[in-house]
PDB file of C-alpha atoms in Angstrom:
ATOM      1  CA  UNK K 179     123.370 133.631  73.981  1.00  0.00           C
ATOM      2  CA  UNK K 180     124.112 134.608  70.446  1.00  0.00           C
ATOM      3  CA  UNK K 181     124.677 132.264  67.491  1.00  0.00           C
ATOM      4  CA  UNK K 182     125.773 133.885  64.271  1.00  0.00           C
ATOM      5  CA  UNK K 183     125.305 131.589  61.237  1.00  0.00           C
ATOM      6  CA  UNK K 184     126.527 132.762  57.914  1.00  0.00           C
ATOM      7  CA  UNK K 185     126.036 131.347  54.520  1.00  0.00           C
ATOM      8  CA  UNK K 186     129.478 131.895  52.839  1.00  0.00           C
ATOM      9  CA  UNK K 187     128.282 130.114  49.663  1.00  0.00           C
ATOM     10  CA  UNK K 188     126.888 131.487  46.400  1.00  0.00           C
ATOM     11  CA  UNK K 189     123.982 129.001  46.655  1.00  0.00           C
ATOM     12  CA  UNK K 190     120.896 129.090  48.851  1.00  0.00           C
ATOM     13  CA  UNK K 191     120.855 126.870  51.883  1.00  0.00           C
ATOM     14  CA  UNK K 192     117.478 125.455  53.110  1.00  0.00           C
ATOM     15  CA  UNK K 193     116.344 127.462  56.126  1.00  0.00           C
ATOM     16  CA  UNK K 194     115.709 124.387  58.308  1.00  0.00           C
ATOM     17  CA  UNK K 195     119.477 123.603  58.158  1.00  0.00           C
ATOM     18  CA  UNK K 196     120.148 126.810  60.051  1.00  0.00           C
ATOM     19  CA  UNK K 197     117.797 125.801  62.853  1.00  0.00           C
ATOM     20  CA  UNK K 198     119.487 122.416  63.099  1.00  0.00           C
ATOM     21  CA  UNK K 199     122.895 124.032  63.543  1.00  0.00           C
ATOM     22  CA  UNK K 200     121.360 126.438  66.137  1.00  0.00           C
ATOM     23  CA  UNK K 201     119.761 123.516  68.001  1.00  0.00           C
ATOM     24  CA  UNK K 202     123.086 121.577  67.989  1.00  0.00           C
ATOM     25  CA  UNK K 203     124.924 124.584  69.467  1.00  0.00           C
ATOM     26  CA  UNK K 204     122.254 124.909  72.202  1.00  0.00           C
ATOM     27  CA  UNK K 205     122.165 121.307  73.039  1.00  0.00           C
ATOM     28  CA  UNK K 206     125.951 121.153  73.283  1.00  0.00           C
ATOM     29  CA  UNK K 207     126.140 124.104  75.606  1.00  0.00           C
ATOM     30  CA  UNK K 208     123.304 122.725  77.674  1.00  0.00           C
ATOM     31  CA  UNK K 209     124.751 119.191  77.788  1.00  0.00           C
ATOM     32  CA  UNK K 210     128.166 120.609  78.923  1.00  0.00           C
ATOM     33  CA  UNK K 211     126.485 123.056  81.321  1.00  0.00           C
ATOM     34  CA  UNK K 212     128.473 126.035  80.150  1.00  0.00           C
ATOM     35  CA  UNK K 213     127.792 128.519  82.993  1.00  0.00           C
ATOM     36  CA  UNK K 214     127.881 131.819  81.156  1.00  0.00           C
ATOM     37  CA  UNK K 215     126.137 133.657  78.281  1.00  0.00           C
ATOM     38  CA  UNK K 216     127.960 132.817  75.109  1.00  0.00           C
ATOM     39  CA  UNK K 217     128.435 133.635  71.429  1.00  0.00           C
ATOM     40  CA  UNK K 218     129.387 131.219  68.685  1.00  0.00           C
ATOM     41  CA  UNK K 219     129.996 131.936  64.999  1.00  0.00           C
ATOM     42  CA  UNK K 220     129.230 129.315  62.391  1.00  0.00           C
ATOM     43  CA  UNK K 221     130.072 129.729  58.664  1.00  0.00           C
ATOM     44  CA  UNK K 222     129.084 127.385  55.928  1.00  0.00           C
ATOM     45  CA  UNK K 223     131.539 127.310  53.100  1.00  0.00           C
ATOM     46  CA  UNK K 224     132.564 125.519  49.938  1.00  0.00           C
ATOM     47  CA  UNK K 225     135.225 122.768  49.512  1.00  0.00           C
ATOM     48  CA  UNK K 226     137.646 125.372  48.006  1.00  0.00           C
ATOM     49  CA  UNK K 227     137.137 127.784  50.874  1.00  0.00           C
ATOM     50  CA  UNK K 228     137.581 125.189  53.592  1.00  0.00           C
ATOM     51  CA  UNK K 229     140.596 123.824  51.807  1.00  0.00           C
ATOM     52  CA  UNK K 230     142.197 127.334  51.841  1.00  0.00           C
ATOM     53  CA  UNK K 231     141.396 127.940  55.500  1.00  0.00           C
ATOM     54  CA  UNK K 232     142.781 124.406  56.383  1.00  0.00           C
ATOM     55  CA  UNK K 233     145.897 125.257  54.446  1.00  0.00           C
ATOM     56  CA  UNK K 234     146.427 128.543  56.070  1.00  0.00           C
ATOM     57  CA  UNK K 235     145.643 127.658  59.724  1.00  0.00           C
ATOM     58  CA  UNK K 236     146.636 123.997  59.846  1.00  0.00           C
ATOM     59  CA  UNK K 237     149.198 123.721  57.006  1.00  0.00           C
ATOM     60  CA  UNK K 238     146.993 121.009  55.546  1.00  0.00           C
ATOM     61  CA  UNK K 239     146.234 121.568  51.838  1.00  0.00           C
ATOM     62  CA  UNK K 240     143.091 119.321  51.843  1.00  0.00           C
ATOM     63  CA  UNK K 241     139.340 119.633  52.004  1.00  0.00           C
ATOM     64  CA  UNK K 242     137.980 118.713  55.410  1.00  0.00           C
ATOM     65  CA  UNK K 243     134.372 118.665  56.797  1.00  0.00           C
ATOM     66  CA  UNK K 244     134.656 121.084  59.752  1.00  0.00           C
ATOM     67  CA  UNK K 245     137.172 123.377  61.393  1.00  0.00           C
ATOM     68  CA  UNK K 246     137.029 124.776  64.929  1.00  0.00           C
ATOM     69  CA  UNK K 247     138.693 127.826  66.281  1.00  0.00           C
ATOM     70  CA  UNK K 248     138.342 127.974  70.024  1.00  0.00           C
ATOM     71  CA  UNK K 249     138.843 131.234  71.792  1.00  0.00           C
ATOM     72  CA  UNK K 250     139.045 129.882  75.367  1.00  0.00           C
ATOM     73  CA  UNK K 251     141.790 127.877  77.104  1.00  0.00           C
ATOM     74  CA  UNK K 252     140.881 125.208  79.646  1.00  0.00           C
ATOM     75  CA  UNK K 253     142.935 123.561  82.302  1.00  0.00           C
ATOM     76  CA  UNK K 254     141.199 120.338  81.248  1.00  0.00           C
ATOM     77  CA  UNK K 255     138.429 119.877  78.650  1.00  0.00           C
ATOM     78  CA  UNK K 256     135.021 120.971  79.832  1.00  0.00           C
ATOM     79  CA  UNK K 257     136.363 122.450  83.066  1.00  0.00           C
ATOM     80  CA  UNK K 258     134.690 125.843  83.070  1.00  0.00           C
ATOM     81  CA  UNK K 259     135.853 126.759  86.613  1.00  0.00           C
ATOM     82  CA  UNK K 260     139.222 127.920  85.450  1.00  0.00           C
ATOM     83  CA  UNK K 261     138.601 129.002  81.861  1.00  0.00           C
ATOM     84  CA  UNK K 262     141.053 131.531  80.542  1.00  0.00           C
ATOM     85  CA  UNK K 263     139.244 134.216  78.556  1.00  0.00           C
ATOM     86  CA  UNK K 264     141.190 135.275  75.523  1.00  0.00           C
ATOM     87  CA  UNK K 265     138.039 137.107  74.090  1.00  0.00           C
ATOM     88  CA  UNK K 266     134.963 138.532  75.722  1.00  0.00           C
ATOM     89  CA  UNK K 267     132.198 139.976  73.608  1.00  0.00           C
ATOM     90  CA  UNK K 268     130.403 142.753  75.358  1.00  0.00           C
ATOM     91  CA  UNK K 269     128.503 144.378  72.501  1.00  0.00           C
ATOM     92  CA  UNK K 270     125.098 143.103  73.686  1.00  0.00           C
ATOM     93  CA  UNK K 271     122.749 143.980  76.427  1.00  0.00           C
ATOM     94  CA  UNK K 272     124.146 141.052  78.331  1.00  0.00           C
ATOM     95  CA  UNK K 273     127.985 140.452  78.083  1.00  0.00           C
ATOM     96  CA  UNK K 274     128.751 137.100  76.733  1.00  0.00           C
ATOM     97  CA  UNK K 275     131.775 134.866  76.231  1.00  0.00           C
ATOM     98  CA  UNK K 276     132.866 134.352  72.717  1.00  0.00           C
ATOM     99  CA  UNK K 277     133.481 130.576  72.575  1.00  0.00           C
ATOM    100  CA  UNK K 278     134.909 130.567  68.971  1.00  0.00           C
ATOM    101  CA  UNK K 279     134.212 129.961  65.425  1.00  0.00           C
ATOM    102  CA  UNK K 280     133.089 126.943  63.367  1.00  0.00           C
ATOM    103  CA  UNK K 281     133.573 126.510  59.726  1.00  0.00           C
ATOM    104  CA  UNK K 282     131.543 123.793  58.097  1.00  0.00           C
ATOM    105  CA  UNK K 283     131.985 122.645  54.503  1.00  0.00           C
ATOM    106  CA  UNK K 284     128.419 122.342  53.293  1.00  0.00           C
ATOM    107  CA  UNK K 285     129.286 120.169  50.279  1.00  0.00           C
ATOM    108  CA  UNK K 286     131.152 117.674  52.437  1.00  0.00           C
ATOM    109  CA  UNK K 287     128.150 117.568  54.874  1.00  0.00           C
ATOM    110  CA  UNK K 288     125.906 116.610  52.009  1.00  0.00           C
ATOM    111  CA  UNK K 289     128.340 113.988  50.664  1.00  0.00           C
ATOM    112  CA  UNK K 290     128.929 112.491  54.126  1.00  0.00           C
ATOM    113  CA  UNK K 291     125.235 112.308  54.829  1.00  0.00           C
ATOM    114  CA  UNK K 292     124.768 110.291  51.638  1.00  0.00           C
ATOM    115  CA  UNK K 293     127.859 108.181  52.395  1.00  0.00           C
ATOM    116  CA  UNK K 294     126.745 107.346  55.959  1.00  0.00           C
ATOM    117  CA  UNK K 295     123.095 106.845  54.895  1.00  0.00           C
ATOM    118  CA  UNK K 296     121.613 109.484  57.236  1.00  0.00           C
ATOM    119  CA  UNK K 297     119.981 112.885  56.767  1.00  0.00           C
ATOM    120  CA  UNK K 298     121.818 116.152  55.975  1.00  0.00           C
ATOM    121  CA  UNK K 299     120.293 117.418  59.276  1.00  0.00           C
ATOM    122  CA  UNK K 300     121.912 114.642  61.199  1.00  0.00           C
ATOM    123  CA  UNK K 301     125.348 115.329  59.528  1.00  0.00           C
ATOM    124  CA  UNK K 302     125.042 119.059  60.134  1.00  0.00           C
ATOM    125  CA  UNK K 303     124.156 118.336  63.855  1.00  0.00           C
ATOM    126  CA  UNK K 304     127.106 115.939  64.162  1.00  0.00           C
ATOM    127  CA  UNK K 305     129.622 118.398  62.604  1.00  0.00           C
ATOM    128  CA  UNK K 306     128.274 121.151  64.869  1.00  0.00           C
ATOM    129  CA  UNK K 307     128.352 119.124  68.123  1.00  0.00           C
ATOM    130  CA  UNK K 308     131.812 117.823  67.238  1.00  0.00           C
ATOM    131  CA  UNK K 309     133.203 121.339  66.707  1.00  0.00           C
ATOM    132  CA  UNK K 310     131.433 122.634  69.841  1.00  0.00           C
ATOM    133  CA  UNK K 311     133.290 119.995  71.876  1.00  0.00           C
ATOM    134  CA  UNK K 312     136.469 121.326  70.355  1.00  0.00           C
ATOM    135  CA  UNK K 313     135.408 124.814  71.463  1.00  0.00           C
ATOM    136  CA  UNK K 314     135.028 123.292  75.051  1.00  0.00           C
ATOM    137  CA  UNK K 315     138.618 121.971  74.925  1.00  0.00           C
ATOM    138  CA  UNK K 316     138.032 118.307  73.884  1.00  0.00           C
ATOM    139  CA  UNK K 317     140.111 116.614  71.300  1.00  0.00           C
ATOM    140  CA  UNK K 318     140.579 113.177  69.685  1.00  0.00           C
ATOM    141  CA  UNK K 319     144.301 112.906  69.253  1.00  0.00           C
ATOM    142  CA  UNK K 320     144.709 109.775  71.308  1.00  0.00           C
ATOM    143  CA  UNK K 321     142.394 106.737  71.860  1.00  0.00           C
ATOM    144  CA  UNK K 322     141.370 107.753  75.408  1.00  0.00           C
ATOM    145  CA  UNK K 323     140.423 111.343  74.402  1.00  0.00           C
ATOM    146  CA  UNK K 324     138.700 110.009  71.285  1.00  0.00           C
ATOM    147  CA  UNK K 325     136.576 107.666  73.403  1.00  0.00           C
ATOM    148  CA  UNK K 326     135.540 110.531  75.673  1.00  0.00           C
ATOM    149  CA  UNK K 327     134.671 112.811  72.809  1.00  0.00           C
ATOM    150  CA  UNK K 328     132.791 110.136  70.896  1.00  0.00           C
ATOM    151  CA  UNK K 329     130.657 109.390  73.920  1.00  0.00           C
ATOM    152  CA  UNK K 330     129.801 113.066  74.482  1.00  0.00           C
ATOM    153  CA  UNK K 331     128.966 113.464  70.772  1.00  0.00           C
ATOM    154  CA  UNK K 332     126.712 110.414  70.996  1.00  0.00           C
ATOM    155  CA  UNK K 333     124.904 111.519  74.144  1.00  0.00           C
ATOM    156  CA  UNK K 334     124.294 114.994  72.761  1.00  0.00           C
ATOM    157  CA  UNK K 335     123.115 113.809  69.423  1.00  0.00           C
ATOM    158  CA  UNK K 336     120.896 111.089  70.972  1.00  0.00           C
ATOM    159  CA  UNK K 337     119.341 113.828  73.171  1.00  0.00           C
ATOM    160  CA  UNK K 338     118.513 115.689  69.958  1.00  0.00           C
ATOM    161  CA  UNK K 339     117.028 112.720  68.434  1.00  0.00           C
ATOM    162  CA  UNK K 340     119.769 112.707  65.771  1.00  0.00           C
ATOM    163  CA  UNK K 341     120.591 109.036  65.925  1.00  0.00           C
ATOM    164  CA  UNK K 342     122.119 107.066  63.078  1.00  0.00           C
TER     165      UNK K 342
END
């Protein structure tokens, strides 16, 4: 496995936050039983940067908390038997599947942690787990899918000890 975490901000981010993000990626992969070696890219950005990315890729000129860019297609969410590889990363000793990219708005994570009354670590974990589920094909566009995704998020976060 390979987790690339990049600070795209001009400010320093506390080192423990990188570990929290890494743990959330690992826990998500483990909980979903992804069967192959993998790579995930996570970038922490400003409000302005995520607004620009959101505008460019989703035609939504607004700040958001997290964006997910999956690189695999699934017949159904979390079904790894028939994944369709659109990208394989083989530049390592062990070839691994590139799951996709996650972009987190660091400023929004801090604001939301305060708004929800929990730690920044919990918010970063939530945003990472939420995005990882998108990389595994899950979505929340209708009530049934939202219920499934919310349950998986809760289970993964509870397993990490990141309860509300």
